[in-house]
XYZ file of C-alpha atoms in Angstrom:
603
model
C 16.881 -50.381 -40.246
C 17.375 -48.817 -43.349
C 14.580 -46.328 -44.023
C 14.363 -47.232 -47.422
C 12.084 -50.905 -46.220
C 10.370 -48.506 -44.752
C 7.352 -49.023 -47.086
C 5.224 -45.333 -47.033
C 8.261 -43.420 -44.632
C 8.168 -40.354 -43.793
C 9.532 -38.688 -40.458
C 7.009 -37.290 -38.081
C 9.314 -35.793 -35.381
C 13.405 -33.872 -35.375
C 16.346 -33.480 -33.063
C 19.721 -33.044 -33.116
C 20.798 -36.007 -31.313
C 18.898 -38.656 -29.940
C 19.891 -40.543 -27.003
C 18.026 -44.157 -25.989
C 18.171 -44.789 -22.507
C 17.947 -41.991 -19.384
C 20.608 -43.378 -16.886
C 23.962 -41.900 -15.515
C 25.072 -42.042 -19.326
C 22.221 -40.524 -20.672
C 22.337 -38.071 -19.279
C 26.174 -37.125 -19.409
C 25.947 -37.600 -23.386
C 22.234 -34.829 -23.091
C 23.205 -31.849 -20.717
C 27.048 -31.905 -23.335
C 25.036 -32.250 -26.335
C 23.626 -30.106 -25.049
C 25.550 -27.677 -24.487
C 27.189 -27.968 -28.427
C 24.021 -26.354 -28.873
C 22.327 -29.034 -29.737
C 18.381 -30.152 -29.545
C 17.477 -33.559 -27.593
C 16.008 -36.128 -27.842
C 15.663 -38.060 -24.719
C 14.557 -41.383 -24.739
C 13.817 -43.901 -21.713
C 12.110 -47.212 -21.267
C 11.268 -46.201 -17.532
C 7.939 -44.247 -16.553
C 8.617 -41.166 -14.582
C 11.102 -42.014 -11.690
C 11.866 -45.120 -12.146
C 14.169 -43.428 -14.501
C 18.150 -43.619 -13.883
C 19.016 -47.255 -14.310
C 21.686 -48.728 -12.741
C 22.683 -45.390 -11.613
C 20.085 -44.194 -9.190
C 20.898 -47.651 -7.164
C 24.479 -48.163 -7.261
C 26.470 -47.294 -4.511
C 27.326 -43.184 -6.012
C 31.095 -44.027 -5.538
C 33.380 -42.743 -8.453
C 36.502 -43.470 -9.500
C 39.715 -41.458 -8.967
C 43.296 -41.620 -8.361
C 45.802 -39.581 -7.244
C 48.249 -40.519 -9.636
C 47.694 -41.175 -13.059
C 50.364 -43.507 -13.761
C 49.372 -45.627 -11.242
C 46.223 -46.475 -11.863
C 47.425 -47.285 -15.182
C 49.399 -49.631 -13.983
C 46.054 -51.047 -11.501
C 43.467 -50.802 -14.411
C 46.291 -52.476 -16.689
C 46.572 -55.412 -14.488
C 42.672 -55.892 -13.373
C 42.178 -56.238 -17.192
C 44.715 -58.844 -17.810
C 45.066 -61.268 -18.977
C 43.247 -60.181 -21.572
C 43.734 -56.997 -23.926
C 42.087 -53.734 -23.998
C 42.987 -51.616 -26.734
C 45.769 -48.552 -25.390
C 42.868 -45.713 -27.212
C 40.472 -46.871 -25.282
C 42.861 -47.314 -21.604
C 44.247 -43.771 -22.031
C 41.057 -42.403 -22.727
C 39.991 -44.330 -19.857
C 42.571 -43.230 -17.701
C 43.008 -40.048 -18.069
C 39.620 -39.423 -17.064
C 39.238 -40.684 -13.930
C 42.497 -38.962 -13.546
C 40.819 -35.934 -13.920
C 38.099 -36.800 -11.592
C 38.085 -34.915 -8.388
C 38.448 -31.271 -11.258
C 35.452 -33.462 -13.990
C 32.919 -33.098 -10.312
C 33.352 -29.356 -9.904
C 33.561 -28.291 -13.694
C 30.352 -30.091 -14.649
C 28.363 -31.321 -11.306
C 29.433 -28.359 -9.226
C 30.301 -30.886 -6.044
C 32.911 -30.232 -3.488
C 34.000 -34.027 -4.029
C 34.413 -36.286 -0.878
C 38.133 -38.269 -1.223
C 38.022 -41.413 0.416
C 42.047 -41.114 0.015
C 41.537 -38.291 2.497
C 39.167 -39.487 4.568
C 40.520 -43.520 5.607
C 38.785 -43.712 9.221
C 35.266 -41.617 8.325
C 32.345 -44.484 8.689
C 31.615 -44.584 5.905
C 34.607 -45.338 3.870
C 35.410 -48.377 6.731
C 31.718 -49.548 5.451
C 33.611 -50.287 2.238
C 37.388 -50.960 3.121
C 36.938 -53.781 1.318
C 36.822 -52.817 -2.150
C 39.140 -50.010 -1.536
C 40.613 -50.538 -3.052
C 38.980 -54.978 -4.687
C 42.467 -55.905 -5.176
C 45.443 -54.819 -2.675
C 48.560 -56.432 -3.940
C 47.366 -55.076 -7.360
C 50.717 -52.734 -8.148
C 49.187 -48.616 -7.731
C 46.228 -49.611 -5.979
C 48.059 -47.676 -3.052
C 47.440 -45.289 -5.535
C 43.478 -45.858 -5.795
C 40.581 -43.578 -4.690
C 36.994 -43.081 -4.484
C 34.505 -39.945 -4.276
C 31.057 -39.513 -3.355
C 29.575 -36.319 -4.438
C 29.205 -35.271 -1.055
C 30.368 -35.442 2.311
C 30.416 -39.259 2.224
C 27.636 -39.239 5.212
C 25.805 -41.841 3.534
C 26.348 -43.768 0.342
C 23.616 -45.723 -2.465
C 20.949 -42.423 -1.293
C 20.998 -41.465 -5.494
C 23.386 -38.202 -5.122
C 24.691 -38.633 -8.145
C 22.407 -39.102 -10.669
C 20.301 -36.557 -8.827
C 23.263 -34.267 -9.823
C 22.672 -36.149 -13.477
C 19.777 -35.801 -13.641
C 19.350 -31.650 -11.833
C 21.704 -30.841 -15.038
C 19.286 -32.280 -17.852
C 16.316 -29.600 -15.839
C 18.292 -27.356 -16.636
C 18.524 -27.444 -19.592
C 15.161 -28.630 -21.084
C 15.129 -25.566 -23.009
C 17.208 -28.174 -25.594
C 16.505 -31.752 -24.092
C 13.123 -32.618 -24.633
C 12.445 -35.363 -22.195
C 10.391 -39.012 -23.316
C 9.339 -41.985 -19.734
C 7.886 -44.429 -20.888
C 8.989 -44.478 -25.004
C 10.947 -47.274 -25.713
C 13.214 -46.917 -29.171
C 12.588 -49.873 -31.088
C 14.217 -49.904 -34.421
C 17.536 -47.769 -35.208
C 17.016 -45.918 -38.608
C 19.839 -46.138 -41.168
C 20.432 -44.689 -44.517
C 21.643 -46.161 -48.227
C 25.483 -45.457 -47.122
C 24.581 -46.471 -43.706
C 24.371 -43.770 -41.841
C 21.797 -44.454 -38.264
C 19.854 -40.681 -38.916
C 16.741 -41.846 -36.146
C 15.211 -44.335 -34.260
C 11.351 -45.648 -33.782
C 10.348 -44.855 -30.468
C 6.922 -46.318 -29.147
C 4.934 -43.879 -27.785
C 1.122 -43.542 -26.469
C 1.002 -47.296 -28.619
C 1.917 -45.198 -31.699
C 5.957 -45.356 -33.291
C 7.592 -42.385 -34.327
C 10.417 -42.041 -37.105
C 12.525 -39.165 -35.158
C 15.021 -37.980 -37.641
C 18.480 -37.015 -35.508
C 20.425 -34.875 -38.000
C 23.126 -35.321 -36.289
C 23.211 -39.149 -34.921
C 22.329 -41.495 -31.689
C 23.830 -42.091 -28.420
C 23.275 -45.807 -26.604
C 22.903 -45.320 -23.890
C 19.911 -48.419 -23.115
C 21.941 -50.136 -19.768
C 22.335 -53.386 -20.116
C 20.640 -56.935 -19.770
C 19.900 -58.428 -16.804
C 16.281 -58.078 -16.848
C 16.356 -60.528 -20.499
C 16.314 -63.809 -19.089
C 17.338 -65.288 -22.464
C 20.219 -63.022 -23.126
C 21.125 -63.701 -19.040
C 21.511 -67.634 -20.295
C 23.103 -67.417 -23.853
C 26.031 -65.346 -22.342
C 26.107 -65.704 -18.490
C 25.230 -69.296 -19.390
C 22.876 -69.148 -15.244
C 19.957 -70.283 -15.499
C 18.004 -67.754 -13.629
C 19.293 -63.611 -11.741
C 18.019 -61.324 -10.032
C 18.425 -57.514 -11.306
C 19.520 -56.527 -8.018
C 19.036 -52.686 -10.082
C 17.007 -50.951 -12.064
C 13.647 -53.633 -13.473
C 13.636 -52.097 -17.632
C 17.180 -52.889 -18.338
C 16.578 -55.690 -21.167
C 19.265 -55.537 -23.322
C 17.971 -52.973 -25.756
C 20.868 -51.332 -26.815
C 22.319 -55.473 -28.335
C 19.044 -55.996 -30.192
C 19.439 -51.663 -31.508
C 22.600 -51.665 -32.437
C 23.146 -55.378 -33.493
C 20.535 -54.289 -36.543
C 22.820 -51.569 -37.177
C 25.531 -53.803 -38.063
C 27.608 -52.629 -34.432
C 30.267 -55.353 -33.768
C 29.725 -57.015 -29.681
C 32.104 -57.063 -26.727
C 32.238 -58.441 -22.963
C 29.006 -60.328 -22.947
C 30.740 -62.709 -20.703
C 30.779 -59.779 -17.871
C 28.525 -58.747 -15.147
C 29.262 -57.508 -11.649
C 27.225 -59.861 -8.812
C 28.163 -57.824 -5.823
C 25.706 -59.079 -2.471
C 25.954 -61.994 -0.128
C 28.698 -64.194 -0.445
C 29.899 -64.774 -4.428
C 26.834 -62.974 -5.912
C 23.813 -63.654 -4.356
C 20.624 -62.450 -2.292
C 17.027 -63.202 -0.494
C 15.224 -65.342 -2.531
C 12.713 -63.067 -4.171
C 9.696 -63.497 -6.264
C 9.720 -62.944 -9.765
C 9.217 -59.462 -11.193
C 11.026 -57.460 -7.673
C 14.568 -56.972 -6.920
C 16.512 -57.912 -5.201
C 18.006 -57.126 -2.190
C 22.185 -55.503 -1.639
C 22.693 -57.096 1.800
C 26.264 -57.303 3.896
C 28.121 -60.402 4.673
C 27.942 -60.101 7.784
C 30.922 -62.685 9.978
C 28.111 -64.235 11.393
C 26.706 -65.791 7.618
C 30.769 -66.954 7.603
C 31.838 -68.085 11.055
C 30.444 -70.143 13.628
C 27.995 -73.197 12.518
C 27.126 -72.465 9.143
C 27.833 -73.016 5.309
C 26.571 -72.608 2.036
C 24.815 -75.625 -0.091
C 23.550 -75.571 -3.995
C 21.050 -77.361 -5.432
C 22.556 -80.289 -5.148
C 22.781 -80.394 -1.065
C 27.157 -80.218 -1.473
C 29.114 -77.692 -0.673
C 31.192 -75.564 -3.781
C 33.184 -72.075 -2.204
C 34.751 -71.063 0.802
C 31.896 -69.299 2.093
C 34.409 -66.536 4.441
C 36.004 -66.312 0.508
C 35.316 -62.403 -0.331
C 34.398 -61.741 -3.500
C 35.241 -59.081 -6.019
C 31.686 -58.410 -7.964
C 30.798 -62.235 -7.463
C 34.627 -62.857 -8.363
C 36.264 -65.594 -6.061
C 39.797 -66.462 -6.812
C 40.185 -70.298 -6.838
C 43.541 -71.319 -8.549
C 44.356 -67.601 -8.665
C 42.436 -65.676 -11.359
C 38.996 -63.889 -10.045
C 35.870 -65.471 -12.234
C 32.229 -66.114 -11.126
C 31.428 -69.544 -9.474
C 29.259 -72.158 -11.611
C 25.699 -70.513 -11.040
C 22.922 -73.060 -10.054
C 19.210 -71.543 -9.670
C 19.288 -71.410 -5.882
C 21.381 -72.274 -2.881
C 21.148 -72.326 0.713
C 22.559 -70.900 3.821
C 22.530 -74.283 6.069
C 22.628 -73.639 10.025
C 21.499 -74.621 13.444
C 20.054 -73.040 16.619
C 22.927 -72.035 17.884
C 24.007 -69.662 14.641
C 20.694 -68.004 14.580
C 20.785 -67.332 18.002
C 23.561 -65.183 16.772
C 22.132 -64.247 13.426
C 19.476 -63.010 15.105
C 21.256 -60.794 17.162
C 22.979 -58.532 13.845
C 21.213 -55.459 13.747
C 19.638 -55.791 9.911
C 16.395 -55.659 7.947
C 16.903 -59.060 5.375
C 18.940 -61.010 7.235
C 16.256 -61.201 9.159
C 13.144 -60.501 7.457
C 14.980 -64.135 5.897
C 15.082 -65.673 8.839
C 11.538 -65.523 8.954
C 11.247 -67.074 6.237
C 13.409 -70.148 6.803
C 12.917 -73.512 6.171
C 13.172 -75.167 9.690
C 13.629 -79.389 10.190
C 13.755 -81.722 13.204
C 17.202 -83.264 11.958
C 18.892 -83.291 8.445
C 17.033 -85.759 7.328
C 14.080 -84.380 7.494
C 15.557 -80.617 5.903
C 16.932 -82.621 3.185
C 13.804 -84.439 1.788
C 11.827 -79.726 2.261
C 14.961 -78.482 0.664
C 14.410 -81.928 -1.968
C 18.268 -83.420 -1.568
C 19.743 -86.780 -1.648
C 19.229 -87.589 2.083
C 22.325 -89.738 1.703
C 23.911 -86.642 -0.236
C 23.257 -83.793 2.222
C 23.733 -85.611 5.290
C 27.041 -86.196 4.418
C 27.438 -82.733 3.664
C 26.920 -82.477 7.380
C 28.723 -84.504 8.422
C 31.849 -83.535 6.194
C 31.674 -79.938 7.759
C 31.873 -81.579 11.263
C 34.827 -83.328 10.778
C 36.482 -80.875 9.037
C 35.205 -78.101 11.893
C 37.213 -80.530 14.399
C 40.199 -79.863 12.436
C 40.497 -76.853 11.785
C 41.584 -77.546 8.255
C 38.264 -76.662 5.358
C 40.642 -79.771 3.230
C 38.304 -78.964 -0.093
C 37.817 -75.903 0.066
C 40.581 -73.755 1.933
C 38.039 -72.007 4.005
C 39.666 -71.002 7.414
C 39.610 -73.151 10.040
C 38.884 -71.099 12.595
C 35.557 -69.451 11.533
C 34.156 -73.537 10.808
C 32.198 -74.948 13.948
C 30.350 -78.725 14.642
C 26.454 -77.778 13.872
C 24.757 -79.500 17.063
C 22.348 -82.877 16.656
C 18.358 -81.152 16.404
C 16.818 -78.289 14.590
C 18.171 -77.320 11.489
C 17.325 -73.921 9.412
C 18.291 -73.266 5.748
C 17.266 -69.811 4.107
C 16.951 -69.329 0.568
C 20.082 -67.581 -2.414
C 19.211 -66.587 -5.348
C 22.416 -65.383 -7.634
C 22.230 -62.020 -8.455
C 23.137 -59.789 -11.632
C 24.101 -55.893 -9.887
C 24.707 -55.071 -13.418
C 26.076 -56.870 -16.677
C 28.532 -55.011 -18.936
C 28.243 -56.830 -22.375
C 27.158 -54.638 -25.478
C 28.149 -52.957 -28.350
C 32.429 -53.142 -28.784
C 32.843 -48.242 -28.450
C 36.132 -47.340 -29.274
C 37.977 -44.517 -27.520
C 35.976 -42.118 -29.285
C 32.124 -43.662 -27.881
C 31.935 -45.104 -31.250
C 30.493 -47.813 -31.667
C 32.244 -50.109 -34.839
C 31.473 -53.206 -37.047
C 33.043 -56.394 -36.715
C 35.960 -55.170 -39.118
C 36.780 -51.712 -36.467
C 35.357 -49.369 -38.300
C 32.697 -46.785 -36.776
C 28.850 -46.509 -37.270
C 28.818 -42.913 -38.711
C 25.758 -41.065 -36.142
C 25.976 -43.751 -33.685
C 27.756 -43.220 -30.499
C 27.858 -44.943 -26.633
C 28.206 -45.114 -23.773
C 27.599 -46.404 -20.662
C 27.856 -50.218 -18.822
C 25.910 -51.257 -22.589
C 29.464 -51.887 -24.481
C 31.743 -51.035 -21.135
C 35.248 -51.243 -21.785
C 35.029 -53.751 -18.106
C 37.441 -56.807 -19.886
C 37.970 -58.799 -17.023
C 37.736 -57.933 -13.606
C 35.367 -54.689 -11.753
C 36.797 -52.685 -9.277
C 34.014 -50.424 -7.401
C 33.839 -47.168 -8.546
C 34.210 -47.764 -12.412
C 31.251 -48.147 -13.908
C 29.936 -44.986 -12.804
C 33.100 -43.544 -13.426
C 33.310 -44.908 -17.348
C 29.560 -43.382 -18.236
C 30.279 -40.018 -16.047
C 34.139 -40.072 -19.280
C 32.401 -41.513 -21.886
C 28.572 -39.984 -21.605
C 31.150 -36.646 -22.254
C 32.533 -37.855 -25.111
C 29.644 -38.734 -26.827
C 27.644 -36.559 -25.683
C 30.017 -34.009 -27.459
C 31.560 -36.067 -30.729
C 27.348 -36.545 -32.007
C 27.277 -32.498 -31.614
C 30.093 -32.952 -34.268
C 29.225 -34.461 -36.787
C 28.027 -32.735 -39.801
C 23.986 -32.832 -40.597
C 21.858 -35.320 -41.974
C 19.094 -33.163 -43.413
C 15.553 -34.110 -44.842
C 13.071 -32.992 -47.524
C 9.923 -32.957 -44.942
C 9.107 -34.265 -41.339
C 5.191 -34.309 -41.189
C 4.329 -34.153 -37.446
C 1.929 -35.444 -35.284
C -0.645 -34.587 -32.613
C 1.760 -32.284 -30.002
C 0.316 -34.328 -27.244
C 2.808 -37.550 -28.639
C 5.432 -34.929 -28.755
C 5.446 -32.926 -25.855
C 8.475 -33.776 -23.313
C 7.044 -34.807 -19.767
C 9.385 -32.787 -17.964
C 8.505 -29.549 -17.887
C 8.427 -26.884 -15.122
C 5.132 -27.001 -13.172
C 3.353 -24.562 -11.245
C 2.073 -26.011 -7.962
C -1.503 -24.473 -6.481
C -1.538 -23.557 -2.568
C -5.189 -22.412 -1.160
C -5.267 -20.018 2.505
C -3.399 -21.716 4.551
C -1.967 -24.703 2.847
C 2.305 -24.224 2.344
C 3.647 -26.410 -0.582
C 6.987 -28.407 0.070
C 9.198 -29.916 -1.731
C 12.559 -32.460 -1.417
C 14.554 -34.653 -3.423
C 15.713 -36.886 -0.674
C 13.837 -40.112 -2.095
C 14.924 -42.352 -3.998
C 11.985 -41.709 -7.493
C 12.120 -36.728 -9.009
C 10.864 -34.867 -7.171
C 8.960 -35.178 -3.627
C 6.752 -32.515 -3.938
C 3.171 -32.143 -0.114
C 0.944 -29.114 0.223
C 0.540 -29.430 4.158
C -2.585 -28.121 5.147
C -2.954 -26.049 9.419
C -5.577 -24.547 10.802
C -6.692 -20.986 11.622
C -3.769 -19.832 13.776
C -0.535 -22.375 12.173
C -0.474 -24.061 15.213
C -1.488 -27.592 13.735
C -0.674 -29.577 10.883
C -4.542 -31.035 9.619
C -3.545 -32.663 5.957
C -1.220 -33.644 4.171
C -1.611 -34.120 0.393
C 1.262 -36.106 -1.689
C 1.488 -33.640 -4.979
C 4.572 -35.238 -6.692
C 6.048 -38.561 -6.136
C 7.665 -41.830 -8.122
C 8.708 -43.788 -4.804
C 9.425 -47.118 -5.626
C 6.260 -49.542 -5.692
C 7.415 -52.084 -4.262
C 8.498 -50.607 -0.675
C 8.126 -46.477 -0.374
C 5.115 -46.258 -2.348
C 3.799 -48.537 0.296
C 5.029 -46.827 3.283
C 4.077 -43.039 2.260
C 0.276 -42.648 3.910
C 1.113 -44.288 6.923
C 4.098 -42.549 8.149
C 2.515 -39.496 6.985
C -0.353 -40.166 9.366
C 2.198 -40.995 11.988
C 2.837 -37.109 11.135
C -0.030 -35.661 11.902
C -0.996 -37.395 14.871
C 1.976 -35.958 15.951
C 1.630 -32.944 14.851
C 6.256 -33.202 14.067
C 8.564 -35.125 11.298
C 9.566 -35.941 14.671
C 8.550 -39.473 13.862
C 9.596 -42.607 13.747
C 11.013 -43.636 9.425
C 10.145 -46.213 8.309
C 13.002 -49.754 9.103
C 13.684 -50.647 5.547
C 12.713 -47.648 3.082
C 14.525 -44.829 4.846
C 15.614 -42.364 1.602
C 10.807 -42.417 1.369
C 10.859 -41.004 5.107
C 13.768 -39.041 4.573
C 12.048 -37.220 1.668
C 8.620 -37.426 2.682
C 10.057 -35.427 6.522
C 12.679 -32.770 3.956
C 9.242 -32.118 2.287
C 6.798 -31.757 5.676
C 9.922 -29.203 7.333
C 9.923 -27.590 3.978
C 6.423 -26.537 3.952
C 6.403 -25.654 7.035
C 9.467 -23.979 7.750
C 7.513 -21.836 5.618
C 4.237 -20.420 8.214
C 7.183 -18.285 9.487
C-alpha cells in the first residue's frame, strides 16, 4: 500500500528494521539485524508461547554435509527436472556446507552429527529420511545435525536456542505478540518503508528506516489457499495453527512475484495423512508402523477403493509413480480397513496416537454393514475387499505394486475402519526471492526495502529432504537480517507516537517474588516458552505444601490440560518421581524440571 493512498497519514512508531513473523527465520533475521546496530521490531500474529511457527514443532534436524560438491549434486537432483537459479543453489549449498560452524558460532551449540553416529537410536528412528533419496548422486555425503546429543528430536531445542538469541538482545529488539501485520507500506518510488500492524485493536503505522523482512510462514491454515494452490479440498495442519498466508497477502500487495505455491510437505502416516481431528485442531505426526501395511490391512479413499501401495515409504508425502515423486491425489478423507486379527496386532504397538485412533475405529459385523456406515457404494467396497483378498493369495499386487509378502486376506466377520485426513507439515509457496534474500517482482527486479526468509517463498522447488527447511531458515534468515541492515535510511519528518501501552515490548525481564519457605524454579524444556513455578514447603523444609504456576505458555489442547493433575501428584508424592503424562512428555518434563530447580535451591 502506498503511503500517499492513506488519508491523514502519520507515522506512529519507528524502527530501523521490522521483522514480520517470530519463527526460526524471523528470530534469526532479527538477531543478525540487531548485531548490525539496528533497532528491530519483531512482530508475530500468535500469542506469547505460541510464536515460533513450524520451527517450534518440527523435528529440529538441520541439513549438513561433509562435502560441498557432493551435496550440490544431491540438492540439484532433488530440484530436477525443475529449474532453480544457480546463485540461489550455490548460496544454499555453501550455507549447508558451513552449517556445523554456524551452529557453534551463532547458536553456541555442540552439533550432533548423524553421519558420525549412525548407530544412535535417534538416528535409527529417522533412518528412512537419512537420506531421503539414497540413490541420488552425492547422497552418501549428506549429514544432519541437531543442537544437542540427539537423545530426542522434536523437542523444540533448536527453536529455544534461536529464541534465546532474541532474548539476549532485548535492548535492541522489541517483541510484539498477537500483533499481525495487515499491510506493507511503500513510498512513491515503491520502496517498502514500513508496515501497518494491528495491535490491541489499533492499526499502528510503523516506519522502518531500512526495510522489512517478511518471515510470516506458509498458508497451511488457510482453507482457501489450500484449495487454490494445492488443489486439495481440505488439509489438517501438523505444525503451528497461525500460518494463514500472510506473507503471500502482504507481498502480493507490494508487487512481489510468487513461486512454489503448489509445493508442500505432507509427513505422517502413509503418504502424508493423519488420524482425523476436529476442525481447528493440530494433526498428530505419527509413525506408519509396519503393522499398518503388513497383514490384513489396506487403505481406501472416499469411494471405498484402494489408490496407492500402502507399503511404499513416502518422502515428505511424495510417492514415486513412474520414477517421479509427487503427492498422490488427496481426497477429504481416507480409511484404514482391517480385520479382527489385524486389530489384535495393532493393539500391541506402544503408540498413544494409534491406540486413541483404535478406540474411535468404526466397526461392523460384515463388509456390507461397514460400507453402509462409511457411506460407500456397497458393491464397490465389497469388490475392493474381494480384490485385495485375491491379490494377497496370489502374492502379487498387480494394480499398485505393494509387496505380496505384506498382504494377507481379510477374514470374514468383524471389520474395522479408522478415518484419516490429508495433512500438511508445511507449505513452501510465497514471494520469490534471490540469493541476497531480496523479494522480487515478476520482472526479476528487487523490491527495495523488502527481504524474505523461511517457508514463505522457500527455495524448495521439487522434492524435499528432511533437515532442508531448517537449514534454509538459518541461512537466509542471516542473509536477510544482515542485508536489510545495510540499506540506506529512509528519513521522515516526524513521528506521532501512541501511548506507551501500545508500543512497549511484550518481552522484558521479570523479577518474580517469593516469600519465606517459597522457592522459584524455571525450565525451558516444555513446548511453550519459559515455565516458572513457585514451590511452598513446610517450616522444616521437608514437605511440599503447594506448587503454583507463575508463568507458562504450553499448548491448550495438550500441555495445559495436564499441568494441575501432574502438580497435584508431585505434591501428594512429595517428589517429582511420578509418572509423566502420556502424549505430553515435553510439558511433563518442563513441570518436573522447574520443580526440581526450585527444590534444589532449598539446599
